[in-house]
GROMACS .gro file of C-alpha atoms in nm:
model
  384
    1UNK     CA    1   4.567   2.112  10.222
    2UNK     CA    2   4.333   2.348  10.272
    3UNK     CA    3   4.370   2.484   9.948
    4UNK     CA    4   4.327   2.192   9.768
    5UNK     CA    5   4.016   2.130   9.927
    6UNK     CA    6   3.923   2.470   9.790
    7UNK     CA    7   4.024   2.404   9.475
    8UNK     CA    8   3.787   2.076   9.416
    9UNK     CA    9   3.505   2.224   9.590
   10UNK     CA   10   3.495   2.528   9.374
   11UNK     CA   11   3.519   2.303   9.054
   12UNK     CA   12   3.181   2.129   9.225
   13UNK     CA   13   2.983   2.421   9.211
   14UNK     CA   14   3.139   2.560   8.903
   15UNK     CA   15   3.057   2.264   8.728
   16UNK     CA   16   2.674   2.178   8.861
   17UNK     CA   17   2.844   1.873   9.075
   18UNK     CA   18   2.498   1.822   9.216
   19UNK     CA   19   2.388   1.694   8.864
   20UNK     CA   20   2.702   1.452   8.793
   21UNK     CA   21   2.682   1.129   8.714
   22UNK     CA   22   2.883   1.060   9.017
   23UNK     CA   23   2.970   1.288   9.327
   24UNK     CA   24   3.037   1.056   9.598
   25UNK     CA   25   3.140   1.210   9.922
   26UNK     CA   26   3.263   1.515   9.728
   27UNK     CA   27   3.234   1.852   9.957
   28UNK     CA   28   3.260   1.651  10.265
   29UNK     CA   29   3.371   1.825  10.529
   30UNK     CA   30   3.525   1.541  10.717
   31UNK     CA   31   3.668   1.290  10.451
   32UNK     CA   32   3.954   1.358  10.249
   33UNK     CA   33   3.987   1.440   9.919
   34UNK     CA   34   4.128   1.129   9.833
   35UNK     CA   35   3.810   0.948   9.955
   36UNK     CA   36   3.667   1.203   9.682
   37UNK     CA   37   3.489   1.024   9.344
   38UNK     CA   38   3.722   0.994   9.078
   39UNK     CA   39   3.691   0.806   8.719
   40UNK     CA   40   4.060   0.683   8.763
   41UNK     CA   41   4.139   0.322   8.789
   42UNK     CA   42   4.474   0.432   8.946
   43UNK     CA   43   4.556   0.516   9.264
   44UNK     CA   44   4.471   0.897   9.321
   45UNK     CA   45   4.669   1.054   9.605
   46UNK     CA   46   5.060   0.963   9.731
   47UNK     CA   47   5.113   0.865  10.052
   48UNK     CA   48   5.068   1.173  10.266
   49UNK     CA   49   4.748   1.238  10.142
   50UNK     CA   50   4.831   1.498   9.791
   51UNK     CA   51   4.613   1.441   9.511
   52UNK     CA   52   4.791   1.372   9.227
   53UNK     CA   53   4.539   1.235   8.984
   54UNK     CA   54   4.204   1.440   8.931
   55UNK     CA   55   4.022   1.216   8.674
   56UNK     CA   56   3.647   1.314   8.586
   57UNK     CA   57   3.563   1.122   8.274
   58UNK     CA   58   3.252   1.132   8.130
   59UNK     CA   59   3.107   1.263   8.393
   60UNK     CA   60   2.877   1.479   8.315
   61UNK     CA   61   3.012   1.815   8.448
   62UNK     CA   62   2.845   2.146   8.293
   63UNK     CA   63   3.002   2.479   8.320
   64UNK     CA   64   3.355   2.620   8.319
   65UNK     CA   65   3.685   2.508   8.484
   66UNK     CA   66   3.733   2.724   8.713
   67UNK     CA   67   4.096   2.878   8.788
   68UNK     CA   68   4.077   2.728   9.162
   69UNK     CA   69   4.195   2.395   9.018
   70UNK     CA   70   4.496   2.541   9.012
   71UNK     CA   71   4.513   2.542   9.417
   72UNK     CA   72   4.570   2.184   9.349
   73UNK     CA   73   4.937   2.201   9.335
   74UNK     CA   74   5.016   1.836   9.364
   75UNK     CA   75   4.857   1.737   9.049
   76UNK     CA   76   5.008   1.559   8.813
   77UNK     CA   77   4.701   1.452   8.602
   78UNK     CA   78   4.368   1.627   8.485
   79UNK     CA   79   4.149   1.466   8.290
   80UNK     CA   80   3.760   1.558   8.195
   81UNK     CA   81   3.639   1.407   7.924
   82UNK     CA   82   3.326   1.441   7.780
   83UNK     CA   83   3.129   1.306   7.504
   84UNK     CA   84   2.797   1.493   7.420
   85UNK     CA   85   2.519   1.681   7.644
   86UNK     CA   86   2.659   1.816   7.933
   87UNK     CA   87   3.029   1.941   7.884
   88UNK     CA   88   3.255   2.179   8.006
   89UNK     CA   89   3.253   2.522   7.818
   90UNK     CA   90   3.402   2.879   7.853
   91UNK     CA   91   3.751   2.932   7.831
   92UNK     CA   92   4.067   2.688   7.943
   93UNK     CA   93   4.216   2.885   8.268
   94UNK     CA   94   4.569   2.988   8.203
   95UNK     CA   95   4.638   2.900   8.555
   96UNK     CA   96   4.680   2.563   8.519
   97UNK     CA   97   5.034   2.658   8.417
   98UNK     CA   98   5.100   2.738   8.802
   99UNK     CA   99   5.096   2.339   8.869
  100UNK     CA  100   5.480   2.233   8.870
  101UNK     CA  101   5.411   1.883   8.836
  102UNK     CA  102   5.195   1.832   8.569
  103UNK     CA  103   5.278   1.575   8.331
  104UNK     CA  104   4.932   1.457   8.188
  105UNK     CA  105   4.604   1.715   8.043
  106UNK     CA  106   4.319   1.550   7.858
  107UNK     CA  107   4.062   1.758   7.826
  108UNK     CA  108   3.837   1.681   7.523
  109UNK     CA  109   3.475   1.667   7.395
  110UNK     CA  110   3.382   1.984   7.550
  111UNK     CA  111   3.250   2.318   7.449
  112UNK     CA  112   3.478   2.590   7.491
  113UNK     CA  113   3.564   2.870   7.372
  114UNK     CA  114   3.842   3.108   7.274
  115UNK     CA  115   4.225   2.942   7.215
  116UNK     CA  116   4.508   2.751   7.347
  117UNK     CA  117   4.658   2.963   7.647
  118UNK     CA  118   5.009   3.053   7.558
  119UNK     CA  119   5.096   3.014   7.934
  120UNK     CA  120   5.080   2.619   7.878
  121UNK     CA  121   5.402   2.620   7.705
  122UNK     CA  122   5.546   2.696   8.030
  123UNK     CA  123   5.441   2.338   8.180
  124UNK     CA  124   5.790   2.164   8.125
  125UNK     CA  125   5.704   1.801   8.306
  126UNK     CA  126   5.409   1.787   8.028
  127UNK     CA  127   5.422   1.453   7.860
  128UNK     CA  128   5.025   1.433   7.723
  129UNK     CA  129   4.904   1.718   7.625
  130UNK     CA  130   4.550   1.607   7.480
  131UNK     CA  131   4.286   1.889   7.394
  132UNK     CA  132   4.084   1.770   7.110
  133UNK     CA  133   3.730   1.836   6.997
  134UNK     CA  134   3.697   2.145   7.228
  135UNK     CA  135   3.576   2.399   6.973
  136UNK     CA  136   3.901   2.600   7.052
  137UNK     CA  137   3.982   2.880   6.793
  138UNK     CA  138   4.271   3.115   6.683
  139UNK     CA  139   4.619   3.141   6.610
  140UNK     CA  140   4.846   2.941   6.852
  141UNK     CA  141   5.100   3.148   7.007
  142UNK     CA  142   5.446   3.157   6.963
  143UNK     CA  143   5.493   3.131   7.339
  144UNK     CA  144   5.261   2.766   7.325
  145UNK     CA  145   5.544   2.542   7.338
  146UNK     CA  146   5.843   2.431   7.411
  147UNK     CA  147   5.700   2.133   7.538
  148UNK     CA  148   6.038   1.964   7.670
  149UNK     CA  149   5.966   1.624   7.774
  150UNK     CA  150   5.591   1.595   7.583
  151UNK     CA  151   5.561   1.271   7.385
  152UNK     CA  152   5.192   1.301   7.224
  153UNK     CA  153   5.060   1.615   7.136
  154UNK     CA  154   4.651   1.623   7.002
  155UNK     CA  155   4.446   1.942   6.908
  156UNK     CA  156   4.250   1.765   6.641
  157UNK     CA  157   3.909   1.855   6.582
  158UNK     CA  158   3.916   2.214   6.718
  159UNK     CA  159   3.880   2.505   6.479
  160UNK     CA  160   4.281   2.670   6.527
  161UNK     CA  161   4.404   2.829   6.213
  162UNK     CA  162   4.694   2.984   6.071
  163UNK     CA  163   5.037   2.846   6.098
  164UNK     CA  164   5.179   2.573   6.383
  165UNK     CA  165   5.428   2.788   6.579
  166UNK     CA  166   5.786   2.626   6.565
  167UNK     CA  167   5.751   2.661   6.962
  168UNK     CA  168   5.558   2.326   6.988
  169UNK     CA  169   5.826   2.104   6.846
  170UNK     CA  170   6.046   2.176   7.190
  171UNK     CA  171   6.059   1.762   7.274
  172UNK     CA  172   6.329   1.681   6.999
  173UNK     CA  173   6.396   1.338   7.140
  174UNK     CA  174   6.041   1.301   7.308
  175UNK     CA  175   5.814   1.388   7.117
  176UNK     CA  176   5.614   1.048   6.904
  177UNK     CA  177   5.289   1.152   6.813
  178UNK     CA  178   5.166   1.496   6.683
  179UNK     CA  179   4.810   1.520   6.620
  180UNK     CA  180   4.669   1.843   6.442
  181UNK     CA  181   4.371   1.761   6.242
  182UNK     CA  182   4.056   1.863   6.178
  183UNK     CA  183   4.198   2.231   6.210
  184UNK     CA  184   4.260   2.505   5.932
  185UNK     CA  185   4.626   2.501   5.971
  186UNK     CA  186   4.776   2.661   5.711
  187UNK     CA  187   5.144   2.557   5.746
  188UNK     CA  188   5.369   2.339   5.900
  189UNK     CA  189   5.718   2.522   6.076
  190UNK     CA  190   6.082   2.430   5.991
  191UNK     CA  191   6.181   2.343   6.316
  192UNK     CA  192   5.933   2.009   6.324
  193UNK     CA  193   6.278   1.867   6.151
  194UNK     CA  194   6.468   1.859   6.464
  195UNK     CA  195   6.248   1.596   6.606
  196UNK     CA  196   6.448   1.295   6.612
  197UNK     CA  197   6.174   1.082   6.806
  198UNK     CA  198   5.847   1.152   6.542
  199UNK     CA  199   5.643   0.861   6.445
  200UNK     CA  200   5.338   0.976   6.397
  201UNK     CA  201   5.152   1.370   6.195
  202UNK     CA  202   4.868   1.371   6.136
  203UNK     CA  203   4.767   1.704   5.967
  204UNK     CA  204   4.422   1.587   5.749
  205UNK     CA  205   4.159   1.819   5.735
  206UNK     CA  206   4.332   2.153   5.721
  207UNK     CA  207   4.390   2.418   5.454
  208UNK     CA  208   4.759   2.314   5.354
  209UNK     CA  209   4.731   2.486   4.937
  210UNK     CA  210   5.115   2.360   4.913
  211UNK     CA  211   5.329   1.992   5.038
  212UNK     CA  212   5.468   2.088   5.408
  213UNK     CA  213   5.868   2.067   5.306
  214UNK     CA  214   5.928   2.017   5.621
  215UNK     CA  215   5.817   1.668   5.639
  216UNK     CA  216   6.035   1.541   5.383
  217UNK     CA  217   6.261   1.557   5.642
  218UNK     CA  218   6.094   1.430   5.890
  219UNK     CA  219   6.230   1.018   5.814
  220UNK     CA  220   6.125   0.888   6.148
  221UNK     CA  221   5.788   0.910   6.059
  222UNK     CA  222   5.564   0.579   6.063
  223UNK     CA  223   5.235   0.731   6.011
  224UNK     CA  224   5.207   1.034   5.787
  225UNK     CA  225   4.828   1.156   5.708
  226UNK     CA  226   4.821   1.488   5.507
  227UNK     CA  227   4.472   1.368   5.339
  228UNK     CA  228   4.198   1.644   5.280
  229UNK     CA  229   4.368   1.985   5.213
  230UNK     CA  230   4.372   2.174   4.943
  231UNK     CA  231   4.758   2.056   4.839
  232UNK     CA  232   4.848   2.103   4.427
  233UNK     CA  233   5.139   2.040   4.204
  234UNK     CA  234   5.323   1.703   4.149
  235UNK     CA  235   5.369   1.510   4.453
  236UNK     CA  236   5.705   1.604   4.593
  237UNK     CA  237   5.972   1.340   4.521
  238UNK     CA  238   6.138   1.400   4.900
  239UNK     CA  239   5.826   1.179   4.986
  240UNK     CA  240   6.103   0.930   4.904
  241UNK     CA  241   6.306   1.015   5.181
  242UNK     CA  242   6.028   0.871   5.456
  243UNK     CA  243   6.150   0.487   5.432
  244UNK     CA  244   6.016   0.427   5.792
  245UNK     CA  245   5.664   0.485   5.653
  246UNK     CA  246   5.359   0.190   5.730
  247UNK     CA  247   5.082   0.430   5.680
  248UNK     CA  248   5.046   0.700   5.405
  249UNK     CA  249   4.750   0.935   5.282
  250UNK     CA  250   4.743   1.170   5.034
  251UNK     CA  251   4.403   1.152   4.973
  252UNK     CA  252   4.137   1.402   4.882
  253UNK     CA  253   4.377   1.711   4.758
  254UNK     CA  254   4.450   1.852   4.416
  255UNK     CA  255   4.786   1.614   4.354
  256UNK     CA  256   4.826   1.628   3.984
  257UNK     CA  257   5.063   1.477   3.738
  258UNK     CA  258   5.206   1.068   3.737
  259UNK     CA  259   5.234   0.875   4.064
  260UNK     CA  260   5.630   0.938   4.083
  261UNK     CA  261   5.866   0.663   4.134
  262UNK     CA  262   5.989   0.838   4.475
  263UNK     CA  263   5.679   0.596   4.582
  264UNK     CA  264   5.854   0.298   4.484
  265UNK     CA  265   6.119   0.371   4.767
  266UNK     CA  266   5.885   0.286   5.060
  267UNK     CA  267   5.912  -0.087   5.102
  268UNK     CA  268   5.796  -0.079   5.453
  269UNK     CA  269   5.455   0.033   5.400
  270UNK     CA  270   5.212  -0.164   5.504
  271UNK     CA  271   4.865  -0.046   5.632
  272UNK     CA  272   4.759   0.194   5.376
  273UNK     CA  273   4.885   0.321   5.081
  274UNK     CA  274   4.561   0.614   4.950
  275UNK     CA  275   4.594   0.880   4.655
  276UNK     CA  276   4.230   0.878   4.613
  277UNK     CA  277   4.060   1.155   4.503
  278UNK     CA  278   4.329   1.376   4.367
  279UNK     CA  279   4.430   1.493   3.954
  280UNK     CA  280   4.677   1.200   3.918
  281UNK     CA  281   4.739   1.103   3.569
  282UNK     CA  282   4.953   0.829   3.359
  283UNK     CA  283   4.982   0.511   3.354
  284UNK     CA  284   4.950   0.310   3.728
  285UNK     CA  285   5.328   0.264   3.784
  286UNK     CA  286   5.431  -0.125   3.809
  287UNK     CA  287   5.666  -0.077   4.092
  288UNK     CA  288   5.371  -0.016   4.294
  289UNK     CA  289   5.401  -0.360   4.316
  290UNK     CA  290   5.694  -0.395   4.510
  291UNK     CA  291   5.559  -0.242   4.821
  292UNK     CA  292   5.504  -0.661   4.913
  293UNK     CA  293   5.383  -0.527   5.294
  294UNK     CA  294   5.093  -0.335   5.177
  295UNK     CA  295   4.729  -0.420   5.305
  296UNK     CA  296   4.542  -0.120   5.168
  297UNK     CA  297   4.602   0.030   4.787
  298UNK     CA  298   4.329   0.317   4.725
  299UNK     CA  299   4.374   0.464   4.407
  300UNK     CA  300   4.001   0.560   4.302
  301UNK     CA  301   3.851   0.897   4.196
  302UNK     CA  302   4.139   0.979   3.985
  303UNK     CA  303   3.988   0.960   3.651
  304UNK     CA  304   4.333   1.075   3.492
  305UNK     CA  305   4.503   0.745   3.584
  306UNK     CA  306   4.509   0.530   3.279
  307UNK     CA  307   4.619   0.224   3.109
  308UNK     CA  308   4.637  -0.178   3.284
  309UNK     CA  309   4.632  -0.269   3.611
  310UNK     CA  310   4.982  -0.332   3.661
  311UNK     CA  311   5.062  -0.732   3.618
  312UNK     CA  312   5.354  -0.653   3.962
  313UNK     CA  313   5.053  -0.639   4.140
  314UNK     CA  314   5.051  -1.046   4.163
  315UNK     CA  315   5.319  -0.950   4.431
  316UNK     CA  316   5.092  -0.781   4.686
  317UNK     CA  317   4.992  -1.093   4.846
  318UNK     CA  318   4.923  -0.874   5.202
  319UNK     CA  319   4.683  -0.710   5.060
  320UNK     CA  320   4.317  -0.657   5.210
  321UNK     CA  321   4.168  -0.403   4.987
  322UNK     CA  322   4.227  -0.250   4.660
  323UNK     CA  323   4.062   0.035   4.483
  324UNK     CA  324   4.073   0.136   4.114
  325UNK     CA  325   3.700   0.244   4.063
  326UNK     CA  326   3.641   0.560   3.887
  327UNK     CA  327   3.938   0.583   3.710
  328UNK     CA  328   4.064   0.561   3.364
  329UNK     CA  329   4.193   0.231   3.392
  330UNK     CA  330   4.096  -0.057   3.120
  331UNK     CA  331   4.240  -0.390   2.964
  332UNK     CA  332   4.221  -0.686   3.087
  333UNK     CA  333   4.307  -0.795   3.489
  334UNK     CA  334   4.634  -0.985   3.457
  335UNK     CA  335   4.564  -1.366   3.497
  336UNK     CA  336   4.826  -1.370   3.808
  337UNK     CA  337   4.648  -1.057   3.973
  338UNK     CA  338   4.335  -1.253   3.976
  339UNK     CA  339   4.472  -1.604   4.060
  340UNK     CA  340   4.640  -1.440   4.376
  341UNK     CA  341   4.291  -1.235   4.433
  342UNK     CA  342   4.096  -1.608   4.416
  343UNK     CA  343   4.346  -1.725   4.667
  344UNK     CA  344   4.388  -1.454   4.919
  345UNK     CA  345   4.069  -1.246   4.925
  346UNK     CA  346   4.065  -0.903   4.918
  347UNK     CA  347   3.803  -0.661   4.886
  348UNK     CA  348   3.844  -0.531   4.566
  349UNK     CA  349   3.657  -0.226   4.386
  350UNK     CA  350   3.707  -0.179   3.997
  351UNK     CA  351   3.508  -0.011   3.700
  352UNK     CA  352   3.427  -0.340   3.567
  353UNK     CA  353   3.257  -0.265   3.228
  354UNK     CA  354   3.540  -0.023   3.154
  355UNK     CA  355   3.779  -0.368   3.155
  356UNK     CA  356   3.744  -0.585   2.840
  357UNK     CA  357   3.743  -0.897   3.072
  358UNK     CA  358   3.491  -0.699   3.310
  359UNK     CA  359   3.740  -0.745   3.576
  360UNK     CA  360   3.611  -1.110   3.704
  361UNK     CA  361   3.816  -1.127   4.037
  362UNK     CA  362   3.745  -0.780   4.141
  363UNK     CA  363   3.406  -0.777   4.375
  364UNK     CA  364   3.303  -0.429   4.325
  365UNK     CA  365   3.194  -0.329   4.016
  366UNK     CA  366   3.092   0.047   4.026
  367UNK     CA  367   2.899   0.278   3.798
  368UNK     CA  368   2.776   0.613   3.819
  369UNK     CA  369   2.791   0.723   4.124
  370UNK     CA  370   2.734   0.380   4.285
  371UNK     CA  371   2.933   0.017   4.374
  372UNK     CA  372   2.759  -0.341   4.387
  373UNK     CA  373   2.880  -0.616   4.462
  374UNK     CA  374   2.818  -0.829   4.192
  375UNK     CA  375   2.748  -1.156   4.356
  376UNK     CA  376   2.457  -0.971   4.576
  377UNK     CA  377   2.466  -0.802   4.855
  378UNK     CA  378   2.449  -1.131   5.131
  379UNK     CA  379   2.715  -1.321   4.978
  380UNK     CA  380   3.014  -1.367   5.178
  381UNK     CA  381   3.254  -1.322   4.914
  382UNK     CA  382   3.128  -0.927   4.922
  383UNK     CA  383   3.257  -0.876   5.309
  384UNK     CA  384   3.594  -1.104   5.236
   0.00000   0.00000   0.00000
């Protein structure tokens, strides 16, 4: 339609089209839009001509997307992404809610400015809604959700604070992957319990000061990542409840007390177990050991953490990596740990003069501030 022609052409000149990467045939005046450039690897209009898929990735377009894009009332796909120099920038255009059909924004690596428009919570087909590393700001609105049929939300890496509105958990069924990091959240809202399809939160980098209750109840969850906030107290023994868990950080908070035995309860985790850099204190707990899946154990930087390493950890024989370097930990490495170490390789870090044995089938042996491997740097037993 006319209209649609309208609509690209004014996102040409708004966007310094002459200077993209590629602008084949656009603003012809006698092909169609769907002869048009696009980045997509799909199939771009239906068969009476609508464009349905307006794909511009890394494509170099400067300036700001203009509200004529929402002419386009056909689409069911935008997508500019960027990635350094030129990018989009002012503000999102709240008229992009106007497009019925939507099911699929990705817009990310650009340089905006001001928020989230509220008016997207009114695009019910949305399935991806992907606007990371924008430099958006503010408070989302209460009004930014429900997204009904959405299955991965991402706003990492903008700069949105205060609390998640309970509005964006509207996909109870739907919704797998929720991705708000890199923000300065400060809380998570009750309703994110009614979402019976979750697999995935990823909430590091924010400024969480307490444990989100919320996601104690949240046992669908595969991947939970709540590393680098500002979270105190004891971890929260409803961390228990999240037996579906593979992937778990904790890291880089202000967790204090014993690593509690709530822990012990998630057999299935396998890619990454990580309390680094927290207050933990006690004794490392031997049921630690029974998590037989896991390829990643990071306990280092918690200087409170004393006694042996545990001799359950002869068990772990997944495991990849395993870090116990600065620490309070000392005695002597189990012989089993280190005949399953010989055997199956990981990439292990200790405090090695700290152990009277000096730890002989850990790699890493760190000091100071620093970790060398002690058979030298090119030896193939430091890479595993």
């Amino acid at each position: 339609t006319q209209l649609a022609r309208l609509g690209m052409a004014t996102l040409y000149f708004s966007t310094d089209g002459a200077n993209w990467r590629n602008s084949s045939n656009w603003i012809s005046t006698t092909l169609p839009i769907c002869d048009w450039y696009s980045s997509s690897a799909e199939t771009i209009c239906d068969a009476n001509g609508n464009l349905l898929r307006l794909e511009l990735d890394n494509n170099l377009l400067s300036g700001p997307l203009p509200h004529e894009v929402s002419h386009i009332r056909s689409l069911t796909t935008i997508s500019i992404q960027s990635s350094g120099g030129r990018a989009l920038n002012g503000t999102l255009p709240d008229s992009l809610s106007l497009i019925p059909g939507l099911t699929s924004i990705v817009i990310t690596g650009n340089t905006l400015s001001g928020g989230a428009p509220a008016a997207y919570g009114q695009l019910t087909n949305i399935e991806t809604l992907d606007l990371k590393d924008n430099g958006l700001s503010g408070e989302l609105s209460t009004s930014f959700g429900p997204f009904s049929k959405a299955v991965t939300i991402d706003l990492s890496d903008n700069s949105f604070s205060g609390a998640v509105p309970g509005a964006i958990a509207g996909s109870t069924t739907d919704l797998t992957t929720l991705d708000l990091s890199g923000n300065g959240f400060i809380s998570l809202p009750s309703a994110l319990s009614s979402l019976q399809g979750i697999r995935n939160l990823y909430v590091q980098g924010n400024s969480f000061a307490s444990f989100p209750a919320v996601v104690e109840e949240m046992i669908t969850l595969v991947r939970l990542d709540l590393s680098n906030n500002q979270i105190g107290g004891v971890i929260p023994p409803g961390i228990g409840n999240l037996v579906n868990l593979k992937d778990l950080s904790l890291a880089g908070n202000a967790f204090s007390g014993e690593i509690i035995s709530a822990i012990g309860n998630l057999v299935n985790l396998r890619r990454r177990l990580d309390l680094s850099n927290n207050a933990l204190t006690g004794d490392v707990p031997s049921f630690l050991g029974s998590l037989t899946q896991l390829q990643r154990l990071i306990l280092n930087n918690n200087e409170g953490l004393t006694g042996a390493v545990p001799a359950s950890f002869a068990n772990l024989d997944q495991l990849q990596s395993l870090h116990i370097e600065f620490t309070g930990l000392t005695g002597n490495i189990p012989t089993a740990v280190c005949t399953l170490f010989d055997s199956i390789n990981p990439i292990a870090w200790a405090d090695c003069s700290d152990h009277a044995d000096d730890a002989p089938c850990f790699q890493y042996c760190c000091g100071a501030d620093s970790c060398q491997c002690r058979y030298g740097s090119t030896d193939s037993r430091c890479f595993g």
